[in-house]
Structure formats: C-alpha cells, structure tokens
Amino acid sequence: MDSPLGLRLKSLGVQAEDLDVFLQAVQRRVFVAAHANVIREGDVAKQVKVVLAGTACSYRRKEDGSRSILSFHHPGDFCDLHRYVLSDLERGIGIEALTPCTVAVIDYQNMDQLLSRPALASAFWRASMLEVALYRERLSSAGRGSAIERVAHLLCEQLARREAVGIHAPQLPFSQIDIADAVGLSVVHVNRTIQTLRMQNVLSEVKRAIEVVDRKTLARIAKFDSRYLDMPKLLSKWAVQVERAGD
Amino acid sequence: MDSPLGLRLKSLGVQAEDLDVFLQAVQRRVFVAAHANVIREGDVAKQVKVVLAGTACSYRRKEDGSRSILSFHHPGDFCDLHRYVLSDLERGIGIEALTPCTVAVIDYQNMDQLLSRPALASAFWRASMLEVALYRERLSSAGRGSAIERVAHLLCEQLARREAVGIHAPQLPFSQIDIADAVGLSVVHVNRTIQTLRMQNVLSEVKRAIEVVDRKTLARIAKFDSRYLDMPKLLSKWAVQVERAGD
DNA sequence: CGCCCCCTTGAGCCGGGTCAATTTGGGTGG
DNA sequence: CCACCCAAATTGACCCGGCTCAAGGGGGCG
C-alpha cells in the first residue's frame, strides 16, 4: 500500500491488521473542487475528513474579513480531528481546497470504533503530537524571523511533509495570497520576497507557480531543521512500543 | 482532590480509579529553584515531568543565543510529553523554572503502564489536542496583530489556563524579558507596551510585577476568545464518550 | 555595601504595511 | 478564433510600528 495515506499511517506506526481496518474505514469519498470549502466555518460536523489527494488549508476569518491560514493539509492528513476530540471547540475554522481534492469521510461513530484499537488510538495521539511540533516550529519561525526566512520556512515545511507521503514534486500549489495569509505578511511583501528568492535561483522563474529549485539554499535561508518531521527517527522508540502492545 | 493536577485531569475527563492510578504515579517529586533548568536543552530524558506547583517555560535557543519561549507550564501541565511520544524529536528544547517549582517525575516505564488504561490514553490525547489549539490560537495572534494585542493575548491565555487549574490570582510570574521572548518582541518594546496597559489601568502600577486589574478590557484588546480553553464545554461530547468506554 | 539583573527612557533607522495603479494570463461566451 | 473578465501578480510611493543602540535608575541578594 503506497498511497499517501498508507505511507502516513505506516509512518505513524500503524501496521498489518490495524492498517487494513483503517483503510476500510475510508472507503467513502467526496470530491471537492478547487477553491471550494471542504468544511464551512461554523458548520457542525458529524464526520472526520481525511485528504486523500490534493491540497487544502484550514483558515480562520478575522473580524476584518482577512483570512489567516492556520495550516495546510496534504494527502494523508486529517482535516478536523480536533473537532472530533474537542467538540465545540474550533467552530470558526474553515477548510478550503486549494486544488481539486479527494476527501475521505469517516463518521464519528466509525471513529469511535477505530479508536477502540489501541494501535490506532496511539497513532492518532502521535499524529497530534506531530502537529504540536509543527506549530511549535512555525511559531519560532513566525514569531521572530525576517520575511524571507518565514516564507522559506513555510515552503521547506510543506515540501518535507509532502515528501513524507511520497510526493516529491518541487512545485507547491499555493498562490502568493495563500502564502501571505499563512505567514502573516502582506501580499505585496510576499511578492517581493518571492522575487528575491527567484533572483537567487532558489525558486524557478516559472510565473504563477511556486517551484523550488534549490532546496538546500532554501533550507539554509529558513534555518530549517527537518528533524522534527523525520518520522523514521521519531519512531525509533515506538517500533518497540508498538510490538510490545501487540504481545 | 482539588490540587491543580487533579483539576486538570478531571477536566480532561479522567475519573475515579483512573484518577487514583495516575495520582499514585506522581508521588516522586523534585524541587527546582527559580531560574534553574527543569530539563537542560539536549538532555536525554527517561522520565516525563509534570508541574505540580510553580511556573515554568519551555524555550529554544537560537544560534544567535537569543531565547524564544515556546510555551508556559502551569501546575497540572506536562512539560515534555512530546519527548516521550516522539523520542528524539525536540532535542534542543529546554525547560526552565520561572518560579520555584515542584515537579513530579514519571519514568517512561511507568508511563507505558498508565497508557494501557484507555481512559488515560485518551485523556492524554485530548491534552495534546488542547495544546494544538493553544498553538493555533497563539499563531493567529502572533502572526498578525500589534504588539499590544500580542502581549494582551498572552496574558489572557495564561490567566485562563491558570484559572482552569484553580489559580485565580491576578498576578503572573513573568518578567518583561520572559514576555518579550514569548511573543517575539524586543524587551524595550514590551516595556513600552506594558506601560501603555498600565496607563489604561489594565495592569496595576505595581512595579516589577504583572498584575492584571481589568480583565475585561485586556480580553477586548487581545480579541481573546476563551472558548478554546473552556474544558467543560469541550468535554460535552466526551462525557458521553467516556461513559461508553466504561461500559 | 556593592553588584547584577531587570526595568526605563530617548533617538534614529528600517523592514514591512498600506494604498493605488497596472500587467498578466487563463478561462469563457460569442 | 477573438474580445472580454477576473483573479493573481507586480510595481511604485510613502508611512509607521517596532527594532537597535546607548545610557541611566532601582531593588534585592550575597
């Protein structure tokens, strides 16, 4: 099983029967057009959604109407586990497809069953911890750091996360507006920043697209340390853990 | 059991026997002096640490030597669950006591046992989700937002989290340096910001202390929406969930 | 009693924001 | 195939919040 979701689950330490059970649960699918909402802000959800293909983002709208992007969702990512776990919390967060997306739908009732399997429950926990790590990392990059550093960091993170699920293309499906909303800079300045990166031959000159040419330099600019996404290493401990649980 | 940790666990939905079992596990304690390290950056840990009393913060040191504070830990908070879950990840994060702290120590081996109880495992998951929510909230406040908004948001969050574990004092044990490192502003500007808040009678004039006088105005300035910390509401779903699991 | 850490204050600079046009393409109906 | 429309990308001018550098105050603790 080499689908992004399969890779993702394996990287979280889900194996054999548990993997099958989970993959059974994501048979029901929905297709979402680019720029459409996967979940509208304020919706009450009764299912958990998982991105199978395409790229989405979760965002919040501020009172002044501006959008802040909280995170991107690549294939294999859960969109709204937080709603399932913390119910009412997180109303006000919407999810939008950036490209056409295929999304799997899991009823809460079904989730309950999945969670009764310890291996899956702990995998979900690990996924949440990883999300914490992402935010933590983003915070230290976004809090301080120049514009170029922030943008570079964002791109590095997304590339790394996509690679983790087998997507090695150097293009990222973001508009400059998306990037601006994600890193908290103005569109104008994001534009200038990207031009700088293009001039340094870090991004390609291809217009209307974000294509990373020089990954190494990008990482240097971003001060990006990919260790925090390196699942194999992260699981060094859990390989043991999981086996023990299977005894 | 009204200790902060007890309150915390209850608010995560831990009840009865599970509660007792957990509280048994935190009998071993360590005292840490103010400004000492609870965990040194780069240390390899073999235990999980839980703050029982006092306030700590986790931080990362940048190459230029500056400190960024990633989060504060109040009584009832785990300090380094992430290390337990994601092993090697998160080397480079240190934890420092801001005030004298009492810290409980749980061996990894012991954690494994605790996690074999589904109610505790899911409580930990919920705690991680809550942490995600904290970071998410912080990100949208820190990303954009003026200095005064960011500082106010930080203070609101900390007050709310302390209240959740029964600490209602309006004073927060942070130096202005701590605040600067946490919100990503210069100390100088944090100072000016705090003076502004004092002039508006939001903070008291008491020097060398952060004492919130006008909570309501502070929240308005911060655009702080405490729902994301409102555990009772968050658990509306889990109250059912937990009982079902106990069947 | 003196040192050191934190808090203050002042001056000047600059990264990034805002406002406002303009260009570029891709998609679309005719 | 062509004229048109709209969202995204660009560019230029100007402004300001927050940073840096630098120099004092205190107050607590050894």
Coordinates of C-alpha atoms (C1' of nucleotides) in Angstrom, one line a residue:
Chain A
M1 CA 0.0 0.0 0.0
D2 CA 1.8 3.1 -1.2
S3 CA -0.9 5.6 -1.2
P4 CA -0.1 8.8 0.7
L5 CA -2.5 7.8 3.4
G6 CA -1.0 4.4 3.6
L7 CA 2.5 5.8 3.9
R8 CA 1.3 8.3 6.5
L9 CA -0.2 5.6 8.7
K10 CA 2.8 3.4 8.4
S11 CA 5.0 6.3 9.4
L12 CA 2.8 6.7 12.5
G13 CA 3.4 3.1 13.3
V14 CA 0.2 1.5 12.1
Q15 CA 0.7 -1.9 10.8
A16 CA -0.9 -5.0 9.4
E17 CA -4.5 -5.6 10.6
D18 CA -4.9 -2.1 12.1
L19 CA -3.8 -0.6 8.8
D20 CA -6.4 -2.7 6.9
V21 CA -9.1 -1.8 9.3
F22 CA -8.4 1.9 8.9
L23 CA -8.2 1.8 5.2
Q24 CA -11.6 0.0 5.2
A25 CA -13.0 2.9 7.0
V26 CA -12.0 5.5 4.4
Q27 CA -13.9 4.0 1.5
R28 CA -16.5 6.7 1.4
R29 CA -15.2 9.6 -0.6
V30 CA -16.1 13.1 -1.6
F31 CA -14.6 15.3 -4.3
V32 CA -14.1 18.9 -3.7
A33 CA -13.4 21.4 -6.4
A34 CA -10.5 23.9 -6.2
H35 CA -11.4 26.9 -4.0
A36 CA -14.5 25.2 -2.6
N37 CA -15.0 24.6 1.1
V38 CA -14.3 21.2 2.5
I39 CA -15.8 22.4 5.7
R40 CA -17.6 25.7 6.1
E41 CA -16.7 27.9 9.0
G42 CA -19.3 27.3 11.7
D43 CA -20.5 24.0 10.3
V44 CA -21.4 21.3 12.8
A45 CA -19.5 18.2 11.8
K46 CA -20.5 14.6 12.2
Q47 CA -17.6 13.2 10.3
V48 CA -13.9 13.4 10.3
K49 CA -12.3 14.2 6.9
V50 CA -9.0 13.0 5.6
V51 CA -7.3 14.3 2.5
L52 CA -6.6 11.5 0.0
A53 CA -5.4 13.7 -2.9
G54 CA -5.0 17.4 -3.5
T55 CA -4.1 20.1 -1.1
A56 CA -6.3 22.0 1.4
C57 CA -5.8 24.5 4.1
S58 CA -7.6 25.4 7.3
Y59 CA -8.2 29.0 8.0
R60 CA -9.9 31.4 10.2
R61 CA -11.5 34.6 9.2
K62 CA -10.8 37.7 11.4
E63 CA -13.4 40.2 12.2
D64 CA -12.0 42.5 9.5
G65 CA -12.6 39.8 6.9
S66 CA -9.0 38.9 6.3
R67 CA -8.1 35.2 6.2
S68 CA -5.4 33.6 8.3
I69 CA -4.3 30.2 7.2
L70 CA -3.6 28.0 10.2
S71 CA -2.2 25.0 8.4
F72 CA -2.0 23.2 5.1
H73 CA -3.3 19.7 4.6
H74 CA -1.6 17.3 2.2
P75 CA -2.7 13.8 1.2
G76 CA -2.8 11.6 4.3
D77 CA -3.6 14.5 6.6
F78 CA -6.7 14.6 8.8
C79 CA -8.5 17.9 8.4
D80 CA -10.5 18.2 11.5
L81 CA -9.6 15.6 14.1
H82 CA -9.7 18.5 16.6
R83 CA -13.5 18.8 16.2
Y84 CA -13.9 15.1 16.9
V85 CA -11.8 15.3 20.0
L86 CA -12.8 18.7 21.4
S87 CA -16.3 19.0 20.0
D88 CA -17.5 22.6 20.1
L89 CA -14.0 24.0 20.1
E90 CA -12.8 25.2 16.8
R91 CA -16.0 26.4 15.4
G92 CA -15.0 29.3 13.3
I93 CA -12.3 27.3 11.5
G94 CA -13.0 26.5 7.9
I95 CA -11.2 24.3 5.4
E96 CA -10.7 25.2 1.8
A97 CA -9.5 23.1 -1.1
L98 CA -6.5 24.8 -2.8
T99 CA -6.6 22.3 -5.6
P100 CA -9.2 19.8 -6.5
C101 CA -9.3 17.3 -3.6
T102 CA -10.4 13.8 -2.9
V103 CA -11.5 13.6 0.7
A104 CA -12.4 10.5 2.7
V105 CA -15.2 10.8 5.2
I106 CA -15.4 8.9 8.4
D107 CA -18.5 9.1 10.6
Y108 CA -17.9 9.9 14.3
Q109 CA -19.5 6.6 15.1
N110 CA -17.0 4.9 13.0
M111 CA -14.1 6.8 14.6
D112 CA -15.2 5.5 17.9
Q113 CA -14.7 2.0 16.7
L114 CA -11.4 2.8 15.2
L115 CA -10.2 4.2 18.5
S116 CA -11.1 1.1 20.4
R117 CA -7.9 -0.3 18.7
P118 CA -5.0 0.7 20.9
A119 CA -2.6 0.8 18.0
L120 CA -4.8 3.3 16.1
A121 CA -5.5 5.3 19.2
S122 CA -1.9 5.8 19.9
A123 CA -1.1 6.5 16.2
F124 CA -3.7 9.3 16.4
W125 CA -2.0 10.6 19.5
R126 CA 1.3 10.6 17.8
A127 CA -0.2 12.5 14.8
S128 CA -1.4 15.1 17.2
M129 CA 1.9 15.4 18.8
L130 CA 3.5 15.9 15.4
E131 CA 1.0 18.6 14.8
V132 CA 2.1 20.3 18.0
A133 CA 5.7 20.0 16.8
L134 CA 4.7 21.7 13.5
Y135 CA 3.0 24.6 15.2
R136 CA 5.8 25.0 17.7
E137 CA 8.3 25.1 14.9
R138 CA 6.2 27.5 12.9
L139 CA 5.8 29.7 16.0
S140 CA 9.5 30.1 16.5
S141 CA 9.9 30.9 12.8
A142 CA 6.9 33.2 12.5
G143 CA 7.4 34.9 15.8
R144 CA 10.7 36.4 15.0
G145 CA 12.5 36.0 11.7
S146 CA 12.5 38.1 8.6
A147 CA 10.0 37.9 5.8
I148 CA 12.3 35.8 3.6
E149 CA 13.0 33.4 6.5
R150 CA 9.4 32.9 7.2
V151 CA 8.4 32.3 3.6
A152 CA 11.3 29.9 3.1
H153 CA 10.4 28.1 6.3
L154 CA 6.9 27.6 5.2
L155 CA 8.0 26.2 1.8
C156 CA 10.5 23.9 3.4
E157 CA 7.9 22.5 5.8
Q158 CA 5.4 21.8 3.1
L159 CA 7.9 20.2 0.9
A160 CA 9.1 18.0 3.7
R161 CA 5.6 17.0 4.7
R162 CA 4.7 16.1 1.1
E163 CA 7.8 14.0 0.7
A164 CA 6.9 12.1 3.8
V165 CA 3.8 10.9 2.0
G166 CA 5.6 10.2 -1.3
I167 CA 5.1 13.5 -3.1
H168 CA 8.4 14.6 -4.4
A169 CA 7.4 17.3 -6.9
P170 CA 9.2 20.6 -6.4
Q171 CA 6.1 22.6 -7.1
L172 CA 3.7 23.7 -4.4
P173 CA 0.1 24.5 -5.2
F174 CA 0.0 27.8 -3.4
S175 CA -0.8 31.3 -4.6
Q176 CA 1.1 34.2 -3.2
I177 CA -2.0 35.2 -1.4
D178 CA -2.1 31.8 0.3
I179 CA 1.4 32.2 1.4
A180 CA 0.8 35.7 2.7
D181 CA -2.2 34.5 4.7
A182 CA -0.2 31.7 6.1
V183 CA 2.9 33.5 7.2
G184 CA 1.2 36.7 8.2
L185 CA 2.8 39.1 5.7
S186 CA 1.1 41.3 3.2
V187 CA 0.7 40.0 -0.3
V188 CA 2.8 42.8 -1.7
H189 CA 5.7 41.9 0.5
V190 CA 5.3 38.2 -0.1
N191 CA 5.6 39.0 -3.8
R192 CA 8.8 41.0 -3.3
T193 CA 10.2 38.2 -1.1
I194 CA 9.4 35.6 -3.8
Q195 CA 11.1 37.7 -6.4
T196 CA 14.2 37.8 -4.2
L197 CA 14.1 34.0 -3.9
R198 CA 13.7 33.8 -7.7
M199 CA 16.6 36.1 -8.2
Q200 CA 18.8 33.9 -6.0
N201 CA 17.7 30.9 -8.1
V202 CA 16.1 29.3 -5.2
L203 CA 12.7 29.4 -6.8
S204 CA 12.3 28.9 -10.6
E205 CA 11.3 31.8 -12.8
V206 CA 8.1 30.0 -13.8
K207 CA 5.4 32.6 -13.3
R208 CA 2.2 31.8 -11.5
A209 CA 3.8 28.9 -9.7
I210 CA 6.0 28.1 -6.7
E211 CA 8.7 25.8 -7.8
V212 CA 11.6 25.1 -5.6
V213 CA 14.8 24.7 -7.5
D214 CA 17.5 24.9 -4.8
R215 CA 16.2 23.1 -1.8
K216 CA 19.5 23.3 0.1
T217 CA 19.7 27.1 -0.1
L218 CA 16.1 27.4 0.8
A219 CA 16.7 25.3 3.9
R220 CA 19.7 27.4 4.8
I221 CA 17.7 30.6 4.5
A222 CA 14.8 29.2 6.5
K223 CA 17.1 27.8 9.2
F224 CA 15.0 24.7 8.6
D225 CA 15.8 21.7 10.6
S226 CA 13.8 18.8 9.2
R227 CA 14.4 16.5 12.1
Y228 CA 11.1 17.4 13.6
L229 CA 9.4 15.8 10.7
D230 CA 11.6 12.8 10.3
M231 CA 9.2 10.1 11.2
P232 CA 11.5 7.1 10.9
K233 CA 13.7 8.6 13.6
L234 CA 10.8 9.7 15.7
L235 CA 9.5 6.2 15.7
S236 CA 12.8 4.6 16.8
K237 CA 11.2 4.3 20.2
W238 CA 7.7 3.3 19.1
A239 CA 8.8 0.4 16.9
V240 CA 9.5 -1.3 20.2
Q241 CA 6.5 0.2 21.9
V242 CA 4.1 -1.0 19.2
E243 CA 5.4 -4.5 19.2
R244 CA 5.1 -4.6 23.0
A245 CA 1.5 -3.5 22.7
G246 CA 0.9 -6.3 20.3
D247 CA 2.0 -9.0 22.7
Chain B
M1 CA -8.9 16.1 45.1
D2 CA -8.6 19.8 44.3
S3 CA -4.9 20.0 43.5
P4 CA -4.2 21.7 40.2
L5 CA -3.2 18.4 38.7
G6 CA -6.4 16.8 40.0
L7 CA -8.5 19.5 38.5
R8 CA -6.6 19.3 35.3
L9 CA -7.1 15.6 35.0
K10 CA -10.8 15.8 35.8
S11 CA -11.2 18.5 33.2
L12 CA -9.6 16.1 30.7
G13 CA -12.3 13.5 31.7
V14 CA -10.2 11.3 34.0
Q15 CA -12.3 9.9 36.7
A16 CA -12.4 7.6 39.7
E17 CA -10.0 4.7 39.5
D18 CA -8.0 6.1 36.6
L19 CA -7.6 9.3 38.5
D20 CA -6.2 7.5 41.5
V21 CA -3.9 5.4 39.5
F22 CA -2.5 8.5 37.9
L23 CA -2.1 10.3 41.1
Q24 CA -0.3 7.3 42.5
A25 CA 2.2 7.6 39.7
V26 CA 3.2 11.2 40.5
Q27 CA 4.4 10.5 44.0
R28 CA 8.0 11.0 43.2
R29 CA 8.9 14.7 43.3
V30 CA 11.7 17.0 42.6
F31 CA 12.1 20.7 43.6
V32 CA 13.6 23.1 41.2
A33 CA 14.8 26.6 42.2
A34 CA 13.7 29.6 40.3
H35 CA 15.7 30.1 37.1
A36 CA 17.1 26.7 37.2
N37 CA 16.6 24.2 34.4
V38 CA 14.0 21.5 34.8
I39 CA 15.4 20.0 31.7
R40 CA 18.5 21.1 30.0
E41 CA 18.5 21.5 26.3
G42 CA 19.9 18.4 24.7
D43 CA 19.3 16.2 27.7
V44 CA 18.2 12.7 27.0
A45 CA 15.1 12.1 29.2
K46 CA 14.0 8.9 30.7
Q47 CA 11.1 10.4 32.6
V48 CA 8.1 12.6 31.9
K49 CA 7.8 15.6 34.1
V50 CA 4.6 17.3 35.4
V51 CA 4.5 20.6 37.1
L52 CA 2.7 20.4 40.4
A53 CA 3.4 23.9 41.7
G54 CA 5.1 26.9 40.3
T55 CA 5.5 28.1 36.8
A56 CA 8.0 27.0 34.1
C57 CA 8.5 27.6 30.4
S58 CA 9.9 25.7 27.6
Y59 CA 12.2 27.5 25.3
R60 CA 14.6 27.1 22.5
R61 CA 17.8 28.9 22.0
K62 CA 18.6 30.3 18.6
E63 CA 22.0 30.2 17.0
D64 CA 22.5 33.9 18.0
G65 CA 21.9 33.0 21.6
S66 CA 18.5 34.6 22.0
R67 CA 15.9 32.6 23.7
S68 CA 12.4 32.0 22.3
I69 CA 9.8 30.8 24.7
L70 CA 7.6 28.2 23.2
S71 CA 5.1 27.8 26.0
F72 CA 4.5 28.3 29.7
H73 CA 3.8 25.5 32.0
H74 CA 1.4 26.0 34.9
P75 CA 0.5 23.5 37.7
G76 CA -1.0 20.4 36.2
D77 CA 0.8 20.7 32.9
F78 CA 3.1 18.1 31.4
C79 CA 6.4 19.5 30.5
D80 CA 7.8 17.1 28.0
L81 CA 5.2 14.6 26.9
H82 CA 6.4 15.2 23.3
R83 CA 9.7 13.6 24.1
Y84 CA 8.0 10.5 25.4
V85 CA 5.9 10.2 22.3
L86 CA 8.3 11.4 19.6
S87 CA 11.6 10.3 21.2
D88 CA 14.5 12.1 19.6
L89 CA 12.4 14.9 18.3
E90 CA 12.6 18.0 20.3
R91 CA 16.1 17.8 21.5
G92 CA 17.1 21.4 21.7
I93 CA 14.2 22.4 23.8
G94 CA 14.9 23.3 27.4
I95 CA 12.6 23.9 30.3
E96 CA 13.3 26.5 32.9
A97 CA 11.6 27.2 36.1
L98 CA 10.4 30.8 36.3
T99 CA 9.5 30.4 40.0
P100 CA 10.4 27.7 42.4
C101 CA 8.7 24.6 41.1
T102 CA 7.6 21.3 42.4
V103 CA 7.8 18.8 39.7
A104 CA 6.6 15.2 39.6
V105 CA 8.6 12.6 37.8
I106 CA 7.2 9.6 35.9
D107 CA 9.5 7.0 34.4
Y108 CA 8.8 6.1 30.9
Q109 CA 8.3 2.6 32.0
N110 CA 5.6 3.9 34.3
M111 CA 4.0 5.9 31.5
D112 CA 3.7 2.8 29.5
Q113 CA 1.6 1.3 32.2
L114 CA -0.6 4.4 32.6
L115 CA -1.2 4.4 28.8
S116 CA -2.5 0.9 28.9
R117 CA -5.6 2.4 30.5
P118 CA -7.8 3.6 27.7
A119 CA -9.3 6.4 29.7
L120 CA -5.8 7.8 30.5
A121 CA -4.6 7.3 26.9
S122 CA -7.5 9.3 25.6
A123 CA -7.1 12.0 28.2
F124 CA -3.5 12.4 27.1
W125 CA -4.7 12.6 23.5
R126 CA -7.1 15.3 24.5
A127 CA -4.4 17.2 26.3
S128 CA -2.3 17.2 23.1
M129 CA -5.2 18.4 21.1
L130 CA -5.7 21.2 23.5
E131 CA -2.1 22.1 23.1
V132 CA -2.6 22.2 19.4
A133 CA -5.5 24.6 19.9
L134 CA -3.2 26.8 22.1
Y135 CA -0.6 27.0 19.5
R136 CA -3.1 27.6 16.8
E137 CA -4.6 30.4 18.7
R138 CA -1.2 31.8 19.5
L139 CA -0.2 31.6 15.9
S140 CA -3.1 33.7 14.7
S141 CA -2.5 36.2 17.4
A142 CA 1.3 36.3 17.0
G143 CA 1.4 36.2 13.2
R144 CA -0.5 39.3 12.7
G145 CA -1.6 41.6 15.5
S146 CA 0.0 44.6 17.1
A147 CA 2.4 44.5 20.0
I148 CA -0.3 45.4 22.5
E149 CA -2.6 42.8 21.1
R150 CA 0.0 40.1 21.3
V151 CA 1.0 40.9 24.8
A152 CA -2.6 41.1 25.9
H153 CA -3.3 37.8 24.3
L154 CA -0.5 36.1 26.0
L155 CA -1.6 37.4 29.4
C156 CA -5.2 36.4 28.8
E157 CA -4.2 32.9 27.8
Q158 CA -2.1 32.4 30.9
L159 CA -4.7 33.7 33.2
A160 CA -7.3 31.5 31.7
R161 CA -5.1 28.4 31.9
R162 CA -4.3 29.1 35.5
E163 CA -7.9 29.6 36.4
A164 CA -8.6 26.2 34.8
V165 CA -6.5 24.6 37.5
G166 CA -7.8 26.7 40.3
I167 CA -5.3 29.6 40.4
H168 CA -7.2 32.8 40.4
A169 CA -4.5 35.3 41.4
P170 CA -4.3 38.2 39.0
Q171 CA -0.6 38.2 39.1
L172 CA 1.5 36.4 36.6
P173 CA 5.1 35.4 37.5
F174 CA 6.7 36.7 34.3
S175 CA 9.5 39.2 33.8
Q176 CA 9.2 41.5 30.9
I177 CA 12.1 39.6 29.3
D178 CA 10.0 36.4 29.5
I179 CA 7.1 38.1 27.8
A180 CA 9.4 39.5 25.1
D181 CA 10.8 36.1 24.4
A182 CA 7.4 34.6 24.3
V183 CA 5.7 37.0 22.0
G184 CA 8.7 37.7 19.8
L185 CA 9.0 41.4 20.6
S186 CA 12.0 43.3 21.9
V187 CA 12.2 43.9 25.6
V188 CA 12.2 47.6 25.0
H189 CA 9.0 47.5 23.2
V190 CA 7.4 45.1 25.6
N191 CA 8.2 47.6 28.3
R192 CA 6.5 50.4 26.4
T193 CA 3.6 48.2 25.7
I194 CA 3.2 47.3 29.4
Q195 CA 3.4 50.9 30.3
T196 CA 0.5 51.6 27.9
L197 CA -1.5 48.9 29.5
R198 CA -0.7 50.3 32.9
M199 CA -1.8 53.7 31.9
Q200 CA -5.1 52.3 30.7
N201 CA -5.5 50.8 34.1
V202 CA -5.5 47.3 32.6
L203 CA -2.4 46.3 34.5
S204 CA -1.7 47.6 38.0
E205 CA 1.1 50.1 38.6
V206 CA 2.9 47.7 40.9
K207 CA 6.4 47.7 39.6
R208 CA 8.4 44.6 38.9
A209 CA 5.2 42.6 38.6
I210 CA 2.5 41.8 36.1
E211 CA -0.8 42.2 37.8
V212 CA -4.0 42.3 35.7
V213 CA -6.6 44.6 37.1
D214 CA -9.0 45.0 34.3
R215 CA -9.5 41.6 32.8
K216 CA -12.4 42.5 30.5
T217 CA -10.5 45.3 28.8
L218 CA -7.5 43.1 28.4
A219 CA -9.6 40.5 26.7
R220 CA -11.1 43.1 24.4
I221 CA -7.6 44.4 23.5
A222 CA -6.4 40.8 22.9
K223 CA -9.5 39.8 20.9
F224 CA -9.3 36.9 23.2
D225 CA -11.9 34.2 22.9
S226 CA -11.6 31.9 25.8
R227 CA -13.8 29.3 24.4
Y228 CA -10.9 27.3 23.2
L229 CA -9.9 26.7 26.8
D230 CA -13.3 26.1 28.2
M231 CA -12.9 22.5 29.1
P232 CA -16.4 21.9 30.5
K233 CA -17.8 22.8 27.1
L234 CA -15.1 20.9 25.2
L235 CA -16.0 17.8 27.1
S236 CA -19.7 17.9 26.4
K237 CA -19.1 15.2 23.9
W238 CA -16.6 13.2 25.9
A239 CA -18.7 12.9 29.0
V240 CA -20.7 10.5 26.9
Q241 CA -17.7 9.1 25.2
V242 CA -16.0 8.3 28.4
E243 CA -19.0 6.6 29.9
R244 CA -19.5 4.5 26.9
A245 CA -15.9 3.4 27.1
G246 CA -16.5 2.4 30.7
D247 CA -19.4 0.0 29.7
Chain C
dC1 C1' 27.8 47.9 50.6
dG2 C1' 28.1 46.8 46.1
dC3 C1' 26.9 44.0 42.1
dC4 C1' 23.8 42.4 38.9
dC5 C1' 19.7 41.8 36.8
dC6 C1' 15.7 44.0 35.3
dC7 C1' 13.1 47.9 34.2
dT8 C1' 13.1 52.7 31.8
dT9 C1' 13.8 56.2 28.6
dG10 C1' 15.5 58.7 24.4
dA11 C1' 17.0 59.0 19.5
dG12 C1' 17.2 57.4 15.0
dC13 C1' 16.6 53.8 11.5
dC14 C1' 14.3 50.3 8.5
dG15 C1' 11.5 46.3 7.3
dG16 C1' 7.2 45.6 6.0
dG17 C1' 2.4 47.7 5.7
dT18 C1' -0.9 50.4 3.0
dC19 C1' -2.8 52.5 -1.0
dA20 C1' -3.3 52.6 -5.7
dA21 C1' -2.3 51.5 -10.4
dT22 C1' -1.0 48.4 -13.9
dT23 C1' 0.1 44.0 -16.1
dT24 C1' -0.5 39.2 -17.0
dG25 C1' -2.9 35.1 -18.1
dG26 C1' -6.3 31.8 -18.1
dG27 C1' -11.0 30.9 -18.9
dT28 C1' -15.3 31.9 -21.3
dG29 C1' -19.1 33.2 -24.2
dG30 C1' -19.9 34.6 -28.7
Chain D
dC1 C1' -10.7 32.3 -33.1
dC2 C1' -11.4 36.6 -30.8
dA3 C1' -13.0 40.0 -27.3
dC4 C1' -13.6 40.3 -22.5
dC5 C1' -13.5 39.4 -17.4
dC6 C1' -11.5 38.5 -13.2
dA7 C1' -8.2 36.8 -10.0
dA8 C1' -3.4 36.8 -9.2
dA9 C1' 1.0 39.0 -9.7
dT10 C1' 3.7 43.4 -10.0
dT11 C1' 5.3 47.9 -9.2
dG12 C1' 6.0 52.5 -7.0
dA13 C1' 5.4 55.9 -3.3
dC14 C1' 5.1 56.9 1.3
dC15 C1' 4.3 55.9 6.2
dC16 C1' 4.8 53.8 10.8
dG17 C1' 5.4 50.3 14.4
dG18 C1' 8.8 48.1 16.4
dC19 C1' 14.0 47.4 16.5
dT20 C1' 18.6 48.8 17.8
dC21 C1' 21.9 51.2 20.3
dA22 C1' 23.0 53.5 24.3
dA23 C1' 22.6 55.3 28.8
dG24 C1' 20.7 55.6 33.1
dG25 C1' 17.7 54.1 37.5
dG26 C1' 16.4 50.8 41.2
dG27 C1' 15.9 47.0 44.2
dG28 C1' 17.1 42.5 46.0
dC29 C1' 20.6 39.5 47.5
dG30 C1' 25.3 37.9 48.7

